[in-house]
Amino acid sequence: MRVLVTGGAGFIGSHVVDALLGLGHDVVALDNFHPLAWGDGAAATLDPRAELVEGDVRDAETVDRCLAGVDHVCHQAAMVGLGVDLGDIDQYVSHNDGGTAVLLRTLAARRFAGRLVLASSMVVYGEGRYACAEHGVVRPAPRSAEALEQGSFEPPCPLCGEPLEPRCVPEDAPLDPRNVYAATKTQQEHLAGAFARETGVALTALRYHNVYGPRMPRDTPYAGVASIFRSALEAGDPPRVFEDGGQRRDFVHVRDVARANVLALTAAEPVPGAFNVCSGTPRTVGDLARELARAAGPDAPEPVVTGEFRLGDVRHVFACADRARDVLGFEASIPFGEGVSELARAELR
């Protein structure tokens, strides 16, 4: 089997490449080595058995060349993270949605009949699932700057204003993106879904929750929270935990995420639809900071809870793992403590 992995030299993509090569498959890795995510020596972590193409998924000629002889496509390429401000909105749309559109158009022109696995994200849900004691499951409104400035971090019931109980979010929850990155990932799913309906190609959308592990990029405005905390500790600084540290997430190890991709690509029959790729065990952002500091050693500084916030962040979003287990056959296998200890020692990109 020959697979094109877009973004194949990146954090998650390179682990997908490793997993495919380990099973004896041929891999083409397309990556543009975007300067916001890469420093010098960009390709050092990519297995030399993969065919590396340095190019942009937005370039149709490059994509067409990469698709020669390919059976399946694993689309990981994207600008990730919340970003800095609206000054980069056009770049998010260009890379994430424009690049996806070029890929889909080229696949259609080639009459591609393999499987398409899309790296989606839990950000498409916006806030996770909440229940009110009186009104049942509700969708809270976006949190206001005024409430956050006052330290009121929990979203209230939109009907009665009472506290809500966070619950795991299933794949059939409404999509409600609440920042630019989330909007582009939602649009990726919509574009790929339209392509799949028009062509009959089997589409699997893997909604990654908070992925962490070796080869994460160092601290940039586009990095995930685990990388930001890890970079701070490496510099001898305390991890700065926003809000009160009580934000609930699902942290899943990158090798587990790679295995979910391989399952979608190699299952005996196509596995269409959307799947949460998660550990199934919610933890707080504060939990992550404390576990990383503990794993970094006795001299590591303790995390500092700052009360700061980013308006585009959501309070709680953690996953229901049942559908991925029952349909895709995926269950995370790397324990949180073990994975975080590895990250504390791993060299960042």
Coordinates of C-alpha atoms in Angstrom, one line a residue:
M1 CA 0.0 0.0 0.0
R2 CA 1.3 3.5 -0.9
V3 CA 0.0 6.4 1.2
L4 CA 0.4 10.2 0.8
V5 CA 0.7 11.9 4.2
T6 CA 0.4 15.7 3.8
G7 CA 2.2 17.5 6.6
G8 CA 4.1 14.2 6.9
A9 CA 7.3 15.7 8.5
G10 CA 5.3 17.5 11.2
F11 CA 4.6 16.6 14.8
I12 CA 1.7 14.2 14.2
G13 CA 2.4 13.5 10.6
S14 CA 5.9 12.1 11.2
H15 CA 4.5 9.6 13.7
V16 CA 1.8 8.5 11.2
V17 CA 4.7 8.0 8.7
D18 CA 6.6 5.9 11.3
A19 CA 3.6 3.7 12.0
L20 CA 2.9 3.1 8.3
L21 CA 6.6 2.3 7.5
G22 CA 6.6 0.0 10.5
L23 CA 3.9 -2.1 8.8
G24 CA 5.8 -2.2 5.5
H25 CA 3.8 0.4 3.6
D26 CA 5.3 2.9 1.2
V27 CA 4.9 6.6 2.2
V28 CA 5.1 9.9 0.4
A29 CA 5.5 12.8 2.9
L30 CA 4.5 16.2 1.6
D31 CA 5.5 19.1 3.9
N32 CA 6.1 22.8 3.4
F33 CA 8.2 23.3 6.6
H34 CA 6.3 26.4 7.6
P35 CA 8.6 28.8 9.4
L36 CA 6.1 29.3 12.3
A37 CA 6.4 25.6 13.1
W38 CA 9.9 24.7 12.0
G39 CA 13.5 25.8 12.7
D40 CA 16.7 24.6 11.1
G41 CA 17.2 20.9 10.4
A42 CA 13.5 20.5 9.7
A43 CA 13.6 17.1 8.2
A44 CA 15.8 15.5 10.8
T45 CA 12.9 13.5 12.5
L46 CA 11.5 12.0 9.3
D47 CA 12.4 8.4 8.6
P48 CA 14.6 8.3 5.5
R49 CA 12.6 5.4 4.1
A50 CA 9.8 7.8 3.4
E51 CA 9.8 9.8 0.1
L52 CA 10.0 13.4 1.2
V53 CA 8.6 16.1 -1.0
E54 CA 9.2 19.6 0.2
G55 CA 6.3 21.6 -1.2
D56 CA 2.9 23.2 -0.4
V57 CA -0.4 21.4 -0.4
R58 CA -1.8 24.6 -2.0
D59 CA 0.2 23.9 -5.1
A60 CA -1.8 21.7 -7.4
E61 CA 1.1 20.6 -9.5
T62 CA 3.1 19.4 -6.5
V63 CA 0.0 17.6 -5.1
D64 CA -0.6 15.9 -8.4
R65 CA 3.0 14.7 -8.5
C66 CA 2.7 13.3 -5.0
L67 CA -0.5 11.4 -5.8
A68 CA 1.2 9.2 -8.5
G69 CA 0.6 5.6 -7.6
V70 CA -1.0 6.5 -4.2
D71 CA -3.7 4.2 -2.8
H72 CA -4.8 6.3 0.2
V73 CA -4.4 9.8 1.5
C74 CA -3.9 10.9 5.1
H75 CA -4.3 14.7 5.2
Q76 CA -2.5 16.2 8.2
A77 CA -1.2 19.5 6.7
A78 CA -2.6 22.6 8.5
M79 CA -1.7 25.6 10.5
V80 CA -2.5 24.7 14.0
G81 CA -3.1 26.5 17.4
L82 CA -5.1 29.5 18.3
G83 CA -2.7 31.9 16.7
V84 CA -2.0 35.5 17.8
D85 CA -4.9 37.6 16.7
L86 CA -7.0 38.2 13.6
G87 CA -3.9 39.4 11.7
D88 CA -3.3 35.8 10.6
I89 CA -6.9 34.9 9.7
D90 CA -6.1 34.8 6.0
Q91 CA -3.2 32.5 6.5
Y92 CA -5.3 30.0 8.5
V93 CA -8.0 30.0 5.7
S94 CA -5.4 29.8 3.0
H95 CA -3.4 26.9 4.4
N96 CA -6.2 24.9 6.0
D97 CA -9.2 25.4 3.7
G98 CA -7.5 26.6 0.5
G99 CA -4.9 23.7 0.8
T100 CA -7.7 21.2 1.5
A101 CA -9.6 22.5 -1.6
V102 CA -6.6 22.1 -3.8
L103 CA -6.0 18.6 -2.5
L104 CA -9.7 17.6 -3.1
R105 CA -9.8 19.1 -6.6
T106 CA -6.7 17.2 -7.5
L107 CA -8.1 14.0 -6.1
A108 CA -11.3 14.4 -8.1
A109 CA -9.3 15.1 -11.3
R110 CA -7.4 11.9 -10.8
R111 CA -10.7 10.0 -10.1
F112 CA -9.2 8.9 -6.8
A113 CA -11.0 5.9 -5.4
G114 CA -9.0 5.2 -2.2
R115 CA -9.6 6.3 1.4
L116 CA -9.2 9.8 2.7
V117 CA -8.4 10.3 6.3
L118 CA -8.7 13.9 7.5
A119 CA -7.0 15.3 10.6
S120 CA -9.8 17.2 12.3
S121 CA -9.9 18.5 15.8
M122 CA -12.0 18.7 18.9
V123 CA -12.1 22.5 18.4
V124 CA -15.0 22.0 15.9
Y125 CA -17.3 21.4 18.9
G126 CA -16.5 24.8 20.5
E127 CA -17.5 24.4 24.1
G128 CA -18.1 20.7 25.1
R129 CA -21.4 19.2 26.2
Y130 CA -23.1 20.7 29.3
A131 CA -26.2 19.8 31.3
C132 CA -28.3 22.1 33.4
A133 CA -30.1 20.5 36.4
E134 CA -33.4 22.1 35.2
H135 CA -33.1 22.3 31.4
G136 CA -31.0 19.3 30.5
V137 CA -28.4 19.4 27.8
V138 CA -27.8 23.0 26.7
R139 CA -25.3 25.0 24.6
P140 CA -23.8 27.9 26.5
A141 CA -23.0 31.1 24.8
P142 CA -19.4 32.2 24.2
R143 CA -17.8 33.5 27.4
S144 CA -17.6 37.3 27.5
A145 CA -14.5 39.3 28.2
E146 CA -16.2 41.0 31.1
A147 CA -17.0 37.7 32.8
L148 CA -13.4 36.3 32.2
E149 CA -11.9 39.5 33.6
Q150 CA -13.9 39.1 36.7
G151 CA -12.6 35.5 37.1
S152 CA -16.0 34.0 36.2
F153 CA -14.7 31.2 34.0
E154 CA -17.5 28.6 34.1
P155 CA -20.2 29.2 31.4
P156 CA -23.7 29.5 32.9
C157 CA -26.9 27.9 31.6
P158 CA -28.1 30.1 28.7
L159 CA -31.7 29.7 29.9
C160 CA -31.6 30.2 33.7
G161 CA -28.0 31.3 34.4
E162 CA -27.4 28.5 36.9
P163 CA -24.1 26.4 37.0
L164 CA -23.7 23.7 34.4
E165 CA -22.3 20.1 34.6
P166 CA -19.6 19.4 32.0
R167 CA -20.1 16.1 30.1
C168 CA -18.2 14.2 27.5
V169 CA -18.9 15.3 24.0
P170 CA -20.0 12.7 21.4
E171 CA -19.4 12.9 17.7
D172 CA -23.1 13.8 16.9
A173 CA -22.8 17.0 19.0
P174 CA -23.4 20.3 17.0
L175 CA -20.4 21.9 15.5
D176 CA -19.9 25.3 17.0
P177 CA -16.4 26.7 16.2
R178 CA -15.4 29.6 18.5
N179 CA -12.1 30.9 17.0
V180 CA -10.5 31.2 13.6
Y181 CA -8.6 27.9 13.8
A182 CA -11.7 26.1 14.8
A183 CA -13.7 27.7 12.0
T184 CA -11.1 26.5 9.4
K185 CA -11.1 22.9 10.8
T186 CA -14.9 22.8 10.6
Q187 CA -14.7 24.0 7.0
Q188 CA -12.2 21.3 6.3
E189 CA -14.7 18.7 7.4
H190 CA -17.5 20.3 5.3
L191 CA -15.3 20.5 2.2
A192 CA -14.1 16.9 2.6
G193 CA -17.7 15.8 3.3
A194 CA -18.9 17.4 0.1
F195 CA -16.1 15.8 -1.9
A196 CA -16.9 12.4 -0.4
R197 CA -20.6 12.7 -1.3
E198 CA -19.8 13.7 -4.9
T199 CA -17.2 11.1 -5.5
G200 CA -18.1 8.1 -3.2
V201 CA -14.6 8.3 -1.6
A202 CA -14.6 6.9 1.9
L203 CA -13.9 9.8 4.3
T204 CA -12.8 9.3 7.9
A205 CA -12.5 12.5 10.0
L206 CA -10.4 12.0 13.1
R207 CA -11.2 14.7 15.7
Y208 CA -8.0 14.9 17.7
H209 CA -8.2 16.0 21.2
N210 CA -5.2 17.5 23.0
V211 CA -2.3 15.7 21.4
Y212 CA 1.1 15.7 23.1
G213 CA 4.4 13.8 22.9
P214 CA 7.8 13.8 21.3
R215 CA 8.6 16.1 18.3
M216 CA 6.2 18.8 19.5
P217 CA 7.3 22.2 18.2
R218 CA 8.8 24.5 20.7
D219 CA 6.9 27.4 22.3
T220 CA 5.4 29.5 19.6
P221 CA 2.0 31.3 19.4
Y222 CA 0.9 28.3 17.4
A223 CA 2.0 25.6 19.8
G224 CA -0.3 23.5 22.1
V225 CA -0.4 23.9 25.8
A226 CA 1.7 20.9 26.5
S227 CA 4.5 22.3 24.3
I228 CA 4.2 25.7 26.0
F229 CA 4.5 24.2 29.5
R230 CA 7.4 21.9 28.4
S231 CA 9.3 24.8 26.8
A232 CA 8.9 26.9 30.0
L233 CA 10.3 24.2 32.2
E234 CA 13.2 23.7 29.8
A235 CA 14.0 27.4 30.2
G236 CA 13.8 27.1 34.0
D237 CA 10.6 29.1 34.1
P238 CA 7.3 28.0 35.8
P239 CA 4.5 26.9 33.5
R240 CA 1.9 29.7 33.4
V241 CA -1.5 28.3 33.7
F242 CA -4.3 30.5 32.4
E243 CA -7.7 31.0 34.1
D244 CA -7.8 28.9 37.3
G245 CA -6.3 25.8 35.8
G246 CA -9.6 24.0 36.0
Q247 CA -10.2 23.8 32.2
R248 CA -10.9 20.1 31.4
R249 CA -9.4 18.5 28.3
D250 CA -8.5 15.1 27.0
F251 CA -4.8 14.6 26.6
V252 CA -3.9 11.9 24.1
H253 CA -0.4 10.7 23.2
V254 CA 0.8 11.2 19.6
R255 CA 1.6 7.6 19.0
D256 CA -1.9 6.7 19.9
V257 CA -3.1 9.3 17.5
A258 CA -0.9 7.8 14.8
R259 CA -2.3 4.4 15.5
A260 CA -5.9 5.7 15.0
N261 CA -4.8 7.0 11.6
V262 CA -3.4 3.6 10.6
L263 CA -6.5 1.9 11.7
A264 CA -8.6 4.1 9.5
L265 CA -6.3 3.5 6.5
T266 CA -5.9 -0.2 6.9
A267 CA -9.2 -1.6 8.3
A268 CA -10.6 -4.5 6.2
E269 CA -13.5 -2.2 5.2
P270 CA -13.6 1.6 5.0
V271 CA -14.6 3.3 8.3
P272 CA -16.4 6.5 7.2
G273 CA -17.6 9.2 9.6
A274 CA -16.2 11.3 12.4
F275 CA -14.4 9.9 15.4
N276 CA -13.1 11.4 18.6
V277 CA -9.4 10.4 19.0
C278 CA -8.8 10.7 22.7
S279 CA -7.8 8.9 25.9
G280 CA -11.3 8.8 27.3
T281 CA -10.1 10.3 30.6
P282 CA -10.5 14.0 31.1
R283 CA -7.9 16.0 33.0
T284 CA -7.4 19.6 33.8
V285 CA -4.9 22.0 32.3
G286 CA -3.6 22.4 35.8
D287 CA -3.1 18.6 36.1
L288 CA -1.0 18.7 33.0
A289 CA 1.2 21.5 34.3
R290 CA 1.7 19.8 37.7
E291 CA 2.5 16.4 36.1
L292 CA 5.0 17.9 33.7
A293 CA 6.7 19.8 36.5
R294 CA 6.9 16.7 38.6
A295 CA 8.3 14.7 35.8
A296 CA 10.9 17.4 35.0
G297 CA 12.6 16.7 38.4
P298 CA 12.9 18.1 41.9
D299 CA 14.4 21.4 40.9
A300 CA 11.7 22.2 38.4
P301 CA 9.6 25.3 39.2
E302 CA 6.1 24.9 40.3
P303 CA 3.3 26.0 37.9
V304 CA 1.8 29.4 38.5
V305 CA -1.9 30.0 38.1
T306 CA -2.2 33.4 36.5
G307 CA -5.9 34.1 36.0
E308 CA -5.1 35.3 32.4
F309 CA -7.3 34.2 29.6
R310 CA -7.6 34.1 25.8
L311 CA -11.0 35.0 24.5
G312 CA -11.0 32.3 21.9
D313 CA -10.5 29.5 24.4
V314 CA -13.3 27.3 25.6
R315 CA -13.7 26.1 29.2
H316 CA -14.3 22.4 29.0
V317 CA -14.2 20.0 26.1
F318 CA -13.5 16.4 26.6
A319 CA -14.5 13.4 24.5
C320 CA -16.8 10.4 24.5
A321 CA -14.5 7.5 23.4
D322 CA -17.2 4.9 22.7
R323 CA -17.7 5.3 18.9
A324 CA -13.9 5.2 18.2
R325 CA -13.7 2.0 20.3
D326 CA -16.8 0.3 18.9
V327 CA -16.5 1.3 15.2
L328 CA -12.9 2.1 14.5
G329 CA -11.5 -0.3 17.0
F330 CA -9.3 2.4 18.6
E331 CA -8.5 2.7 22.3
A332 CA -5.6 4.8 23.6
S333 CA -2.9 2.7 25.3
I334 CA -0.3 5.1 26.6
P335 CA -1.1 6.1 30.3
F336 CA -1.1 9.9 31.0
G337 CA 1.8 9.7 33.6
E338 CA 4.0 7.6 31.3
G339 CA 3.4 9.8 28.3
V340 CA 3.9 13.1 30.2
S341 CA 7.2 11.7 31.7
E342 CA 8.4 11.0 28.2
L343 CA 7.5 14.5 27.0
A344 CA 9.4 16.0 30.0
R345 CA 12.5 14.3 28.7
A346 CA 11.9 14.5 25.0
E347 CA 13.8 16.9 22.7
L348 CA 11.4 19.4 21.2
R349 CA 11.5 20.4 17.6

